[in-house]
Amino acid sequence: MAKGTVDALLGIVFGDEGKGKVVDFFTPRYDVVARFAGGPNAGHTIIFDGKKFVLRSIPSGIFDEGKINIIGNGCVIAPDLFMAEARELETAGYTLTDRLHISRRAHLILPTHRVLDRAYEAAKGKSKVGTTGKGIGPTYSDKAARIGLRVGDILENFEAKYEALKARHLQILKDLNYTDFDITEEEKVWKEGVEYMKRFHLTNTEFEINRCLAEGKNVLAEGAQGSLLDIDHGTYPFVSSSSTTSGGVCTGLGVAPNTIGHIFGIFKAYSTRVGSGPFPVELFDETGDTIRHIGNEYGAVTGRNRRCGWLDLVALKYAIMINGVTDLVMMKGDVLDGFDTIKVCTAYKKGDEVTTEMPYDTEGWEAVYEEVPGWKTPLSDIRSEEALPQAFKDYIAYIEKATATPIKIISVSPDREATIIR
Ligand code: GDP
Ligand code: IMO
Ligand code: MG
């Protein structure tokens, strides 16, 4: 019987909620930090001591030298991007090889997966997903089709396996008439990345995690993307290709449901989305531009403008339900400092139909809003709950009441220190 527990920190909207910051903040409480889904489509920002890091595949617990960080079986990994990310950390003075363990079951993103990602997007034309172009969809497709390559494959007879899968991809690309690309250079760096990966612990991480749990150690599962980008529960087909919700913690790490403790659901005081797909709260006006500008809502991976809108309680309540969120974490309240009033979406409307349940097809739904007073006070230097302005406390209480879930952590600036625990 496991003595330790696995707590999960999950983005519960469309990603970029601030997971990196909170995982980094939480790490001292845990022995192990583990990523269970996604890959370099993620961009997790961590800021401390005036330094900024953006992590893609490496867990955000890596800055605490005493902790083990695991890239779990549910993840996909691009050796070249992983090498670049790891080298940047090594240059900054962090030693990784003893503390970063990678599941042998995690799947490899090949250069041709990235070309396929572009080709599929091009073929979709106007209905494209707006992917990060990192080959995520094609890699998870190959995993499901049982033809993918796993990290463990690099240790034996790899060249032949690689060439076989690459040939298969090239044939698909030829059939799609998508031939105007050259991966020669990319492939060289990618292969260098494969060699580089061999210096890390490439292990059966599910045994490692369960051994830690049996010894009474605690694990923090770091989510990637957000619940509405989940392959099953998100706004399909405008989703990513992995299980980003709490069920994904179990399948993506090899831990049993009864080892899960807290499920922290992280969201921003407003909403954002990158890429295409329905977004009923989207603001196309000056207010949206203001939120984007003040919130610095530009993609950490692709630099794309993030679409901005008001908080969406329909989405939040749905995500709390499917994940079993026990504690909410609210980020970026400071971005709304200047607004006289703040809107909150409480329902969706299509013609005469009004719903508070996330619909099967979120296309064509309009947001129904309630309006609450703004706080008109700068939040970012506040470090205690007592010092928060009353109107902000009222906003918190309003969300807690609507969702029937406590907001346990409040973040008021990107910095590690600007985190209030209640
Ligand atoms: P993640 O993908 O969920 O880790 O989030 P990202 O790193 O992609 O995006 C979150 C952005 O918000 C980053 O630029 C963070 O530095 C920043 N951030 C995090 N918390 C706060 C906060 O409370 N206030 C402000 N203004 N920015 C924050
Ligand atoms: P983090 O972990 C925000 C979005 C893409 C696109 C869709 C599919 O930083 O929160 P993919 O490349 O995964 O096939 O793209 O999902 N997307 C994200 N949006 N944050 C992310 O990660 C995302 N990862 C993927 O923009 O709409
Ligand atoms: Mg991000």
Short mmCIF file of C-alpha atoms and ligand atoms in Angstrom, two decimals:
data_model
loop_
_atom_site.label_atom_id
_atom_site.label_comp_id
_atom_site.label_asym_id
_atom_site.label_seq_id
_atom_site.Cartn_x
_atom_site.Cartn_y
_atom_site.Cartn_z
CA MET A 1 0.00 0.00 0.00
CA ALA A 2 1.36 3.39 -0.99
CA LYS A 3 2.18 5.66 1.94
CA GLY A 4 2.90 8.75 -0.10
CA THR A 5 0.41 10.53 -2.31
CA VAL A 6 0.30 12.01 -5.76
CA ASP A 7 -1.10 15.53 -5.90
CA ALA A 8 -1.94 16.92 -9.32
CA LEU A 9 -1.63 20.49 -10.55
CA LEU A 10 -3.80 20.76 -13.63
CA GLY A 11 -4.52 23.60 -16.03
CA ILE A 12 -8.31 23.51 -16.17
CA VAL A 13 -9.02 25.83 -19.07
CA PHE A 14 -7.13 26.24 -22.38
CA GLY A 15 -3.56 26.04 -21.06
CA ASP A 16 -1.10 28.79 -20.06
CA GLU A 17 -2.82 29.26 -16.73
CA GLY A 18 0.53 29.61 -14.90
CA LYS A 19 1.28 25.95 -14.12
CA GLY A 20 5.05 26.46 -14.30
CA LYS A 21 5.01 29.18 -11.69
CA VAL A 22 2.90 27.20 -9.22
CA VAL A 23 4.75 23.89 -9.68
CA ASP A 24 8.03 25.69 -9.04
CA PHE A 25 6.49 27.31 -5.96
CA PHE A 26 5.11 23.97 -4.70
CA THR A 27 8.23 21.88 -5.33
CA PRO A 28 9.75 22.25 -1.83
CA ARG A 29 6.71 20.34 -0.47
CA TYR A 30 7.31 17.30 -2.69
CA ASP A 31 10.00 14.71 -3.33
CA VAL A 32 9.23 14.09 -6.98
CA VAL A 33 7.79 16.28 -9.75
CA ALA A 34 6.49 14.42 -12.79
CA ARG A 35 5.07 15.40 -16.17
CA PHE A 36 2.42 12.93 -17.34
CA ALA A 37 1.18 14.32 -20.67
CA GLY A 38 2.13 16.44 -23.64
CA GLY A 39 5.58 17.43 -24.79
CA PRO A 40 7.23 20.50 -26.27
CA ASN A 41 3.84 21.99 -27.14
CA ALA A 42 3.90 23.12 -23.50
CA GLY A 43 5.65 26.30 -22.45
CA HIS A 44 5.85 26.72 -18.68
CA THR A 45 7.30 30.02 -17.45
CA ILE A 46 9.20 30.23 -14.18
CA ILE A 47 10.54 33.51 -12.81
CA PHE A 48 12.67 33.90 -9.68
CA ASP A 49 15.60 36.09 -8.58
CA GLY A 50 15.14 38.18 -11.71
CA LYS A 51 15.71 35.15 -13.98
CA LYS A 52 13.19 33.71 -16.39
CA PHE A 53 13.04 30.16 -17.77
CA VAL A 54 10.52 28.62 -20.16
CA LEU A 55 10.31 24.83 -19.85
CA ARG A 56 8.76 22.63 -22.49
CA SER A 57 9.44 18.99 -21.68
CA ILE A 58 11.39 19.21 -18.44
CA PRO A 59 9.28 19.35 -15.25
CA SER A 60 9.15 22.68 -13.41
CA GLY A 61 10.58 21.10 -10.25
CA ILE A 62 14.06 21.13 -11.79
CA PHE A 63 15.23 24.31 -10.03
CA ASP A 64 15.14 22.65 -6.62
CA GLU A 65 18.39 20.66 -6.61
CA GLY A 66 17.18 18.07 -4.10
CA LYS A 67 14.20 16.81 -6.11
CA ILE A 68 13.71 14.05 -8.66
CA ASN A 69 11.99 15.11 -11.88
CA ILE A 70 10.31 12.58 -14.13
CA ILE A 71 9.10 12.70 -17.70
CA GLY A 72 6.41 10.03 -17.60
CA ASN A 73 5.18 7.44 -20.06
CA GLY A 74 2.24 9.62 -21.14
CA CYS A 75 4.58 12.27 -22.55
CA VAL A 76 6.07 12.67 -26.01
CA ILE A 77 9.61 13.93 -26.38
CA ALA A 78 11.59 15.52 -29.21
CA PRO A 79 15.29 14.69 -28.63
CA ASP A 80 16.58 17.83 -30.35
CA LEU A 81 14.31 20.21 -28.44
CA PHE A 82 14.94 18.31 -25.22
CA MET A 83 18.70 18.68 -25.73
CA ALA A 84 18.38 22.43 -26.33
CA GLU A 85 16.21 22.84 -23.23
CA ALA A 86 18.47 20.74 -21.02
CA ARG A 87 21.64 22.47 -22.26
CA GLU A 88 20.17 25.85 -21.45
CA LEU A 89 19.61 24.72 -17.87
CA GLU A 90 23.11 23.22 -17.70
CA THR A 91 24.56 26.50 -18.94
CA ALA A 92 22.63 28.27 -16.17
CA GLY A 93 24.42 26.01 -13.68
CA TYR A 94 21.88 23.26 -13.00
CA THR A 95 23.06 19.66 -13.08
CA LEU A 96 20.38 17.46 -14.53
CA THR A 97 21.54 13.97 -15.31
CA ASP A 98 21.09 12.53 -11.82
CA ARG A 99 17.79 14.24 -11.14
CA LEU A 100 15.96 13.95 -14.43
CA HIS A 101 14.54 10.53 -15.25
CA ILE A 102 12.74 9.73 -18.48
CA SER A 103 10.26 6.92 -19.02
CA ARG A 104 11.34 4.36 -21.57
CA ARG A 105 7.69 4.19 -22.58
CA ALA A 106 7.44 7.87 -23.54
CA HIS A 107 7.08 8.28 -27.30
CA LEU A 108 9.59 10.00 -29.57
CA ILE A 109 8.66 12.90 -31.82
CA LEU A 110 10.49 12.43 -35.13
CA PRO A 111 11.36 15.30 -37.49
CA THR A 112 8.85 13.81 -39.92
CA HIS A 113 6.11 13.97 -37.25
CA ARG A 114 6.60 17.73 -37.30
CA VAL A 115 6.36 17.81 -41.10
CA LEU A 116 3.19 15.72 -40.87
CA ASP A 117 1.79 18.17 -38.31
CA ARG A 118 2.30 21.00 -40.83
CA ALA A 119 0.94 18.92 -43.71
CA TYR A 120 -2.26 17.95 -41.85
CA GLU A 121 -2.80 21.56 -40.81
CA ALA A 122 -2.29 22.75 -44.40
CA ALA A 123 -4.77 20.14 -45.65
CA LYS A 124 -7.37 21.32 -43.14
CA GLY A 125 -7.23 24.84 -44.53
CA LYS A 126 -9.65 27.11 -42.72
CA SER A 127 -10.60 24.50 -40.14
CA LYS A 128 -7.01 24.03 -39.00
CA VAL A 129 -6.43 23.43 -35.28
CA GLY A 130 -3.68 26.01 -34.99
CA THR A 131 -1.28 23.51 -33.46
CA THR A 132 2.10 24.42 -32.03
CA GLY A 133 3.70 22.58 -34.98
CA LYS A 134 5.69 20.33 -32.67
CA GLY A 135 4.43 17.07 -34.13
CA ILE A 136 2.21 16.28 -31.16
CA GLY A 137 -0.85 14.95 -33.02
CA PRO A 138 1.07 12.72 -35.45
CA THR A 139 3.20 11.28 -32.60
CA TYR A 140 0.20 10.38 -30.43
CA SER A 141 -1.50 9.01 -33.59
CA ASP A 142 1.42 6.66 -34.17
CA LYS A 143 1.29 5.66 -30.50
CA ALA A 144 -2.40 4.76 -30.86
CA ALA A 145 -1.70 2.99 -34.16
CA ARG A 146 0.98 0.97 -32.36
CA ILE A 147 3.74 1.96 -34.74
CA GLY A 148 5.42 4.67 -32.68
CA LEU A 149 8.99 4.71 -31.40
CA ARG A 150 9.61 4.92 -27.69
CA VAL A 151 12.50 6.30 -25.69
CA GLY A 152 13.54 2.74 -24.82
CA ASP A 153 13.99 2.07 -28.54
CA ILE A 154 17.02 4.34 -28.76
CA LEU A 155 19.03 1.84 -26.74
CA GLU A 156 18.90 -0.97 -29.31
CA ASN A 157 19.03 -1.24 -33.09
CA PHE A 158 17.58 2.24 -33.32
CA GLU A 159 18.71 3.32 -36.78
CA ALA A 160 16.69 0.60 -38.54
CA LYS A 161 13.55 1.34 -36.52
CA TYR A 162 13.93 5.05 -37.18
CA GLU A 163 14.42 4.60 -40.92
CA ALA A 164 11.36 2.33 -41.16
CA LEU A 165 9.05 4.83 -39.46
CA LYS A 166 10.54 7.75 -41.36
CA ALA A 167 9.94 5.92 -44.66
CA ARG A 168 6.32 5.38 -43.66
CA HIS A 169 5.94 9.09 -42.92
CA LEU A 170 7.59 10.11 -46.19
CA GLN A 171 5.15 7.92 -48.09
CA ILE A 172 2.18 9.60 -46.37
CA LEU A 173 3.63 13.02 -47.16
CA LYS A 174 4.07 12.01 -50.80
CA ASP A 175 0.46 10.83 -50.92
CA LEU A 176 -0.60 14.20 -49.50
CA ASN A 177 1.50 15.88 -52.17
CA TYR A 178 3.39 17.66 -49.38
CA THR A 179 6.95 17.40 -50.56
CA ASP A 180 8.42 20.86 -50.28
CA PHE A 181 10.53 20.38 -47.18
CA ASP A 182 14.08 19.49 -46.25
CA ILE A 183 14.81 17.93 -42.88
CA THR A 184 18.52 17.20 -43.47
CA GLU A 185 19.85 19.71 -40.92
CA GLU A 186 17.03 19.14 -38.47
CA GLU A 187 17.58 15.40 -38.62
CA LYS A 188 21.28 15.82 -37.83
CA VAL A 189 20.54 17.78 -34.66
CA TRP A 190 17.73 15.37 -33.81
CA LYS A 191 20.13 12.40 -33.97
CA GLU A 192 22.60 14.30 -31.83
CA GLY A 193 19.72 14.75 -29.38
CA VAL A 194 19.11 11.01 -29.36
CA GLU A 195 22.75 10.41 -28.34
CA TYR A 196 22.54 13.20 -25.77
CA MET A 197 19.47 11.61 -24.16
CA LYS A 198 21.43 8.44 -23.37
CA ARG A 199 23.28 10.14 -20.50
CA PHE A 200 19.99 10.44 -18.56
CA HIS A 201 18.26 7.75 -16.52
CA LEU A 202 16.00 6.13 -19.10
CA THR A 203 14.00 3.95 -16.77
CA ASN A 204 10.71 2.23 -16.05
CA THR A 205 9.51 5.34 -14.25
CA GLU A 206 6.24 3.75 -13.12
CA PHE A 207 8.24 1.46 -10.82
CA GLU A 208 10.34 4.35 -9.64
CA ILE A 209 7.32 6.48 -8.75
CA ASN A 210 5.54 3.61 -7.01
CA ARG A 211 8.69 2.80 -5.02
CA CYS A 212 8.81 6.44 -3.91
CA LEU A 213 5.14 6.28 -2.88
CA ALA A 214 5.73 3.05 -0.94
CA GLU A 215 8.53 4.81 0.95
CA GLY A 216 6.12 7.59 1.93
CA LYS A 217 7.44 10.12 -0.56
CA ASN A 218 5.06 12.58 -2.19
CA VAL A 219 4.75 13.26 -5.88
CA LEU A 220 3.50 16.35 -7.69
CA ALA A 221 2.06 15.59 -11.12
CA GLU A 222 2.55 18.65 -13.32
CA GLY A 223 -0.16 19.03 -15.91
CA ALA A 224 0.44 20.37 -19.39
CA GLN A 225 -2.09 22.12 -21.64
CA GLY A 226 -5.55 22.44 -20.07
CA SER A 227 -8.72 20.43 -19.56
CA LEU A 228 -10.49 21.99 -22.55
CA LEU A 229 -7.60 20.81 -24.75
CA ASP A 230 -7.99 17.20 -23.52
CA ILE A 231 -8.41 14.69 -26.35
CA ASP A 232 -11.62 13.30 -24.78
CA HIS A 233 -13.07 16.16 -22.77
CA GLY A 234 -11.91 19.23 -24.67
CA THR A 235 -13.48 21.19 -27.51
CA TYR A 236 -12.77 18.43 -30.06
CA PRO A 237 -11.38 18.61 -32.73
CA PHE A 238 -9.75 21.83 -31.52
CA VAL A 239 -7.75 20.05 -28.85
CA SER A 240 -4.32 18.59 -28.25
CA SER A 241 -3.83 14.83 -28.48
CA SER A 242 -3.20 13.69 -24.92
CA SER A 243 -5.15 13.17 -21.70
CA THR A 244 -4.58 16.41 -19.86
CA THR A 245 -7.19 15.79 -17.14
CA SER A 246 -6.82 13.97 -13.81
CA GLY A 247 -7.38 10.55 -15.41
CA GLY A 248 -4.25 11.24 -17.46
CA VAL A 249 -2.21 11.41 -14.26
CA CYS A 250 -2.84 7.71 -13.65
CA THR A 251 -2.33 6.53 -17.21
CA GLY A 252 0.53 8.93 -17.88
CA LEU A 253 2.57 7.94 -14.83
CA GLY A 254 1.44 4.42 -13.97
CA VAL A 255 -0.02 5.33 -10.59
CA ALA A 256 -3.30 4.02 -9.23
CA PRO A 257 -6.33 6.30 -8.69
CA ASN A 258 -6.23 5.64 -4.94
CA THR A 259 -2.79 7.25 -4.71
CA ILE A 260 -4.18 10.63 -5.80
CA GLY A 261 -4.55 13.23 -3.05
CA HIS A 262 -5.21 16.87 -3.86
CA ILE A 263 -6.22 17.90 -7.33
CA PHE A 264 -5.27 21.54 -7.78
CA GLY A 265 -7.15 23.20 -10.63
CA ILE A 266 -5.40 26.28 -11.91
CA PHE A 267 -7.10 29.09 -13.84
CA LYS A 268 -6.63 32.77 -14.57
CA ALA A 269 -8.92 35.56 -13.33
CA TYR A 270 -9.95 35.83 -16.99
CA SER A 271 -9.71 33.47 -19.99
CA THR A 272 -7.26 32.94 -22.83
CA ARG A 273 -6.95 30.52 -25.70
CA VAL A 274 -4.21 30.02 -28.34
CA GLY A 275 -5.00 28.45 -31.69
CA SER A 276 -8.40 27.90 -33.27
CA GLY A 277 -11.64 26.62 -31.83
CA PRO A 278 -14.72 27.83 -30.01
CA PHE A 279 -14.24 30.44 -27.32
CA PRO A 280 -17.60 31.98 -26.37
CA VAL A 281 -16.09 34.57 -23.99
CA GLU A 282 -13.64 35.94 -26.54
CA LEU A 283 -13.35 39.75 -26.62
CA PHE A 284 -12.66 41.29 -30.01
CA ASP A 285 -12.60 44.85 -28.69
CA GLU A 286 -10.28 47.16 -26.84
CA THR A 287 -10.91 45.34 -23.55
CA GLY A 288 -9.50 42.15 -25.10
CA ASP A 289 -6.44 44.07 -26.34
CA THR A 290 -5.95 45.61 -22.89
CA ILE A 291 -6.03 42.21 -21.18
CA ARG A 292 -3.59 40.82 -23.78
CA HIS A 293 -1.24 43.75 -23.33
CA ILE A 294 -1.30 43.93 -19.52
CA GLY A 295 -1.34 40.15 -19.11
CA ASN A 296 1.45 39.74 -21.68
CA GLU A 297 -0.72 37.15 -23.38
CA TYR A 298 1.62 36.04 -26.15
CA GLY A 299 2.48 32.35 -26.56
CA ALA A 300 5.53 31.13 -24.59
CA VAL A 301 6.25 28.57 -27.36
CA THR A 302 5.05 30.15 -30.60
CA GLY A 303 4.85 33.85 -29.70
CA ARG A 304 1.30 33.92 -31.09
CA ASN A 305 -1.27 36.36 -29.70
CA ARG A 306 -3.40 34.61 -27.13
CA ARG A 307 -7.12 35.22 -27.59
CA CYS A 308 -8.50 36.90 -24.46
CA GLY A 309 -11.88 37.05 -22.74
CA TRP A 310 -13.66 37.18 -19.39
CA LEU A 311 -13.75 34.33 -16.89
CA ASP A 312 -15.97 31.46 -18.03
CA LEU A 313 -17.78 29.71 -15.17
CA VAL A 314 -19.43 27.21 -17.52
CA ALA A 315 -15.98 25.98 -18.52
CA LEU A 316 -14.63 26.18 -14.98
CA LYS A 317 -17.46 24.17 -13.43
CA TYR A 318 -17.20 21.53 -16.16
CA ALA A 319 -13.45 21.20 -15.62
CA ILE A 320 -13.87 20.99 -11.84
CA MET A 321 -16.36 18.17 -12.37
CA ILE A 322 -14.36 16.04 -14.80
CA ASN A 323 -11.12 16.43 -12.84
CA GLY A 324 -12.49 16.21 -9.31
CA VAL A 325 -10.71 19.45 -8.41
CA THR A 326 -10.29 19.78 -4.65
CA ASP A 327 -8.51 23.15 -4.55
CA LEU A 328 -8.58 26.04 -7.00
CA VAL A 329 -5.57 28.20 -7.77
CA MET A 330 -6.32 31.63 -9.25
CA MET A 331 -3.63 33.44 -11.23
CA LYS A 332 -3.17 36.89 -12.68
CA GLY A 333 -5.81 38.82 -10.75
CA ASP A 334 -3.38 41.75 -11.05
CA VAL A 335 -4.09 41.96 -14.79
CA LEU A 336 -7.64 43.14 -14.04
CA ASP A 337 -6.51 45.85 -11.57
CA GLY A 338 -7.59 48.75 -13.77
CA PHE A 339 -11.15 47.73 -14.68
CA ASP A 340 -14.17 49.52 -13.15
CA THR A 341 -16.26 46.41 -13.57
CA ILE A 342 -15.48 42.82 -14.47
CA LYS A 343 -17.68 40.43 -16.38
CA VAL A 344 -18.09 36.75 -15.65
CA CYS A 345 -19.76 34.28 -18.02
CA THR A 346 -22.40 32.30 -16.13
CA ALA A 347 -24.17 30.56 -19.01
CA TYR A 348 -24.11 30.02 -22.79
CA LYS A 349 -26.94 30.99 -25.10
CA LYS A 350 -27.83 29.85 -28.62
CA GLY A 351 -31.14 31.28 -29.93
CA ASP A 352 -33.67 30.62 -27.17
CA GLU A 353 -31.61 27.88 -25.60
CA VAL A 354 -29.62 28.70 -22.46
CA THR A 355 -27.30 26.24 -20.75
CA THR A 356 -24.91 26.17 -17.82
CA GLU A 357 -23.53 22.77 -18.89
CA MET A 358 -20.61 22.63 -21.30
CA PRO A 359 -22.30 21.70 -24.60
CA TYR A 360 -21.10 18.89 -26.87
CA ASP A 361 -20.39 21.39 -29.62
CA THR A 362 -19.38 24.78 -28.25
CA GLU A 363 -19.56 26.39 -31.72
CA GLY A 364 -22.20 29.09 -32.09
CA TRP A 365 -22.81 29.63 -28.37
CA GLU A 366 -22.75 33.15 -26.95
CA ALA A 367 -21.70 34.02 -23.43
CA VAL A 368 -24.26 35.28 -20.90
CA TYR A 369 -22.56 37.59 -18.39
CA GLU A 370 -22.95 38.90 -14.89
CA GLU A 371 -21.01 42.00 -13.93
CA VAL A 372 -19.14 42.55 -10.68
CA PRO A 373 -17.23 45.58 -9.35
CA GLY A 374 -13.50 45.88 -10.04
CA TRP A 375 -10.99 46.57 -7.24
CA LYS A 376 -9.05 49.41 -8.87
CA THR A 377 -6.05 48.72 -6.66
CA PRO A 378 -2.65 47.31 -7.69
CA LEU A 379 -2.39 43.73 -6.40
CA SER A 380 1.10 42.70 -7.45
CA ASP A 381 2.95 43.86 -4.32
CA ILE A 382 0.43 42.35 -1.91
CA ARG A 383 1.70 39.28 -0.05
CA SER A 384 -1.05 38.57 2.49
CA GLU A 385 -4.73 37.79 2.23
CA GLU A 386 -5.66 40.50 4.75
CA ALA A 387 -4.08 43.20 2.59
CA LEU A 388 -6.17 42.32 -0.49
CA PRO A 389 -8.81 44.90 -1.47
CA GLN A 390 -12.38 44.00 -0.47
CA ALA A 391 -13.71 44.00 -4.05
CA PHE A 392 -11.04 41.42 -4.99
CA LYS A 393 -11.97 39.30 -1.98
CA ASP A 394 -15.58 39.57 -3.14
CA TYR A 395 -14.55 38.35 -6.63
CA ILE A 396 -12.85 35.34 -5.02
CA ALA A 397 -15.91 34.62 -2.87
CA TYR A 398 -18.18 34.94 -5.92
CA ILE A 399 -16.17 32.32 -7.85
CA GLU A 400 -15.96 30.01 -4.83
CA LYS A 401 -19.72 30.16 -4.37
CA ALA A 402 -20.46 29.59 -8.07
CA THR A 403 -18.09 26.63 -8.31
CA ALA A 404 -18.57 25.26 -4.78
CA THR A 405 -14.79 24.86 -4.63
CA PRO A 406 -12.31 26.75 -2.45
CA ILE A 407 -9.67 29.00 -3.99
CA LYS A 408 -6.64 28.07 -1.90
CA ILE A 409 -3.89 29.89 -3.72
CA ILE A 410 -3.84 33.33 -5.31
CA SER A 411 -1.06 34.61 -7.56
CA VAL A 412 -0.65 38.35 -8.13
CA SER A 413 2.49 38.60 -10.27
CA PRO A 414 4.79 36.28 -12.26
CA ASP A 415 7.34 36.13 -9.48
CA ARG A 416 7.72 33.07 -7.25
CA GLU A 417 7.20 35.21 -4.12
CA ALA A 418 3.93 36.76 -5.28
CA THR A 419 1.83 33.80 -4.17
CA ILE A 420 -0.72 33.97 -1.37
CA ILE A 421 -1.82 30.77 0.37
CA ARG A 422 -5.17 30.81 2.17
P1 GDP B 1 1.74 27.56 -18.14
O1 GDP B 1 1.86 27.05 -19.52
O2 GDP B 1 0.45 27.18 -17.48
O3 GDP B 1 2.92 27.23 -17.28
O4 GDP B 1 1.70 29.16 -18.27
P2 GDP B 1 2.64 30.08 -19.19
O5 GDP B 1 3.99 30.15 -18.59
O6 GDP B 1 2.55 29.66 -20.61
O7 GDP B 1 1.88 31.45 -19.12
C1 GDP B 1 1.63 32.09 -17.90
C2 GDP B 1 2.25 33.50 -17.95
O8 GDP B 1 1.75 34.28 -16.89
C3 GDP B 1 3.76 33.51 -17.79
O9 GDP B 1 4.28 34.54 -18.57
C4 GDP B 1 3.94 33.79 -16.31
O10 GDP B 1 5.18 34.40 -16.01
C5 GDP B 1 2.81 34.72 -16.06
N1 GDP B 1 2.24 34.72 -14.71
C6 GDP B 1 2.08 33.67 -13.85
N2 GDP B 1 1.40 34.06 -12.75
C7 GDP B 1 1.13 35.37 -12.91
C8 GDP B 1 0.42 36.34 -12.12
O11 GDP B 1 -0.12 36.06 -11.06
N3 GDP B 1 0.33 37.62 -12.63
C9 GDP B 1 0.90 37.97 -13.82
N4 GDP B 1 0.76 39.20 -14.26
N5 GDP B 1 1.56 37.06 -14.59
C10 GDP B 1 1.65 35.80 -14.14
P1 IMO B 2 0.85 24.73 -21.76
O1 IMO B 2 1.31 23.46 -21.11
C1 IMO B 2 -1.87 26.60 -24.59
C2 IMO B 2 -2.98 24.28 -28.12
C3 IMO B 2 -2.47 24.76 -29.46
C4 IMO B 2 -3.57 24.28 -30.37
C5 IMO B 2 -3.96 22.93 -29.73
C6 IMO B 2 -3.29 21.73 -30.38
O2 IMO B 2 1.91 25.74 -21.94
O3 IMO B 2 -0.37 25.25 -21.08
P2 IMO B 2 -0.81 20.75 -30.38
O4 IMO B 2 0.47 21.37 -30.82
O5 IMO B 2 -0.83 20.30 -28.97
O6 IMO B 2 -1.30 19.67 -31.31
O7 IMO B 2 -1.90 21.95 -30.51
O8 IMO B 2 -3.57 23.02 -28.39
N1 IMO B 2 -1.93 24.06 -27.10
C7 IMO B 2 -1.73 24.87 -26.06
N2 IMO B 2 -2.30 26.05 -25.73
N3 IMO B 2 -0.94 26.06 -23.78
C8 IMO B 2 -0.37 24.88 -24.08
O9 IMO B 2 0.48 24.25 -23.24
C9 IMO B 2 -0.74 24.24 -25.29
N4 IMO B 2 -0.37 23.10 -25.89
C10 IMO B 2 -1.12 23.00 -26.98
O10 IMO B 2 -2.34 26.17 -29.49
O11 IMO B 2 -4.69 25.12 -30.27
MG MG B 3 2.23 27.73 -21.45
#
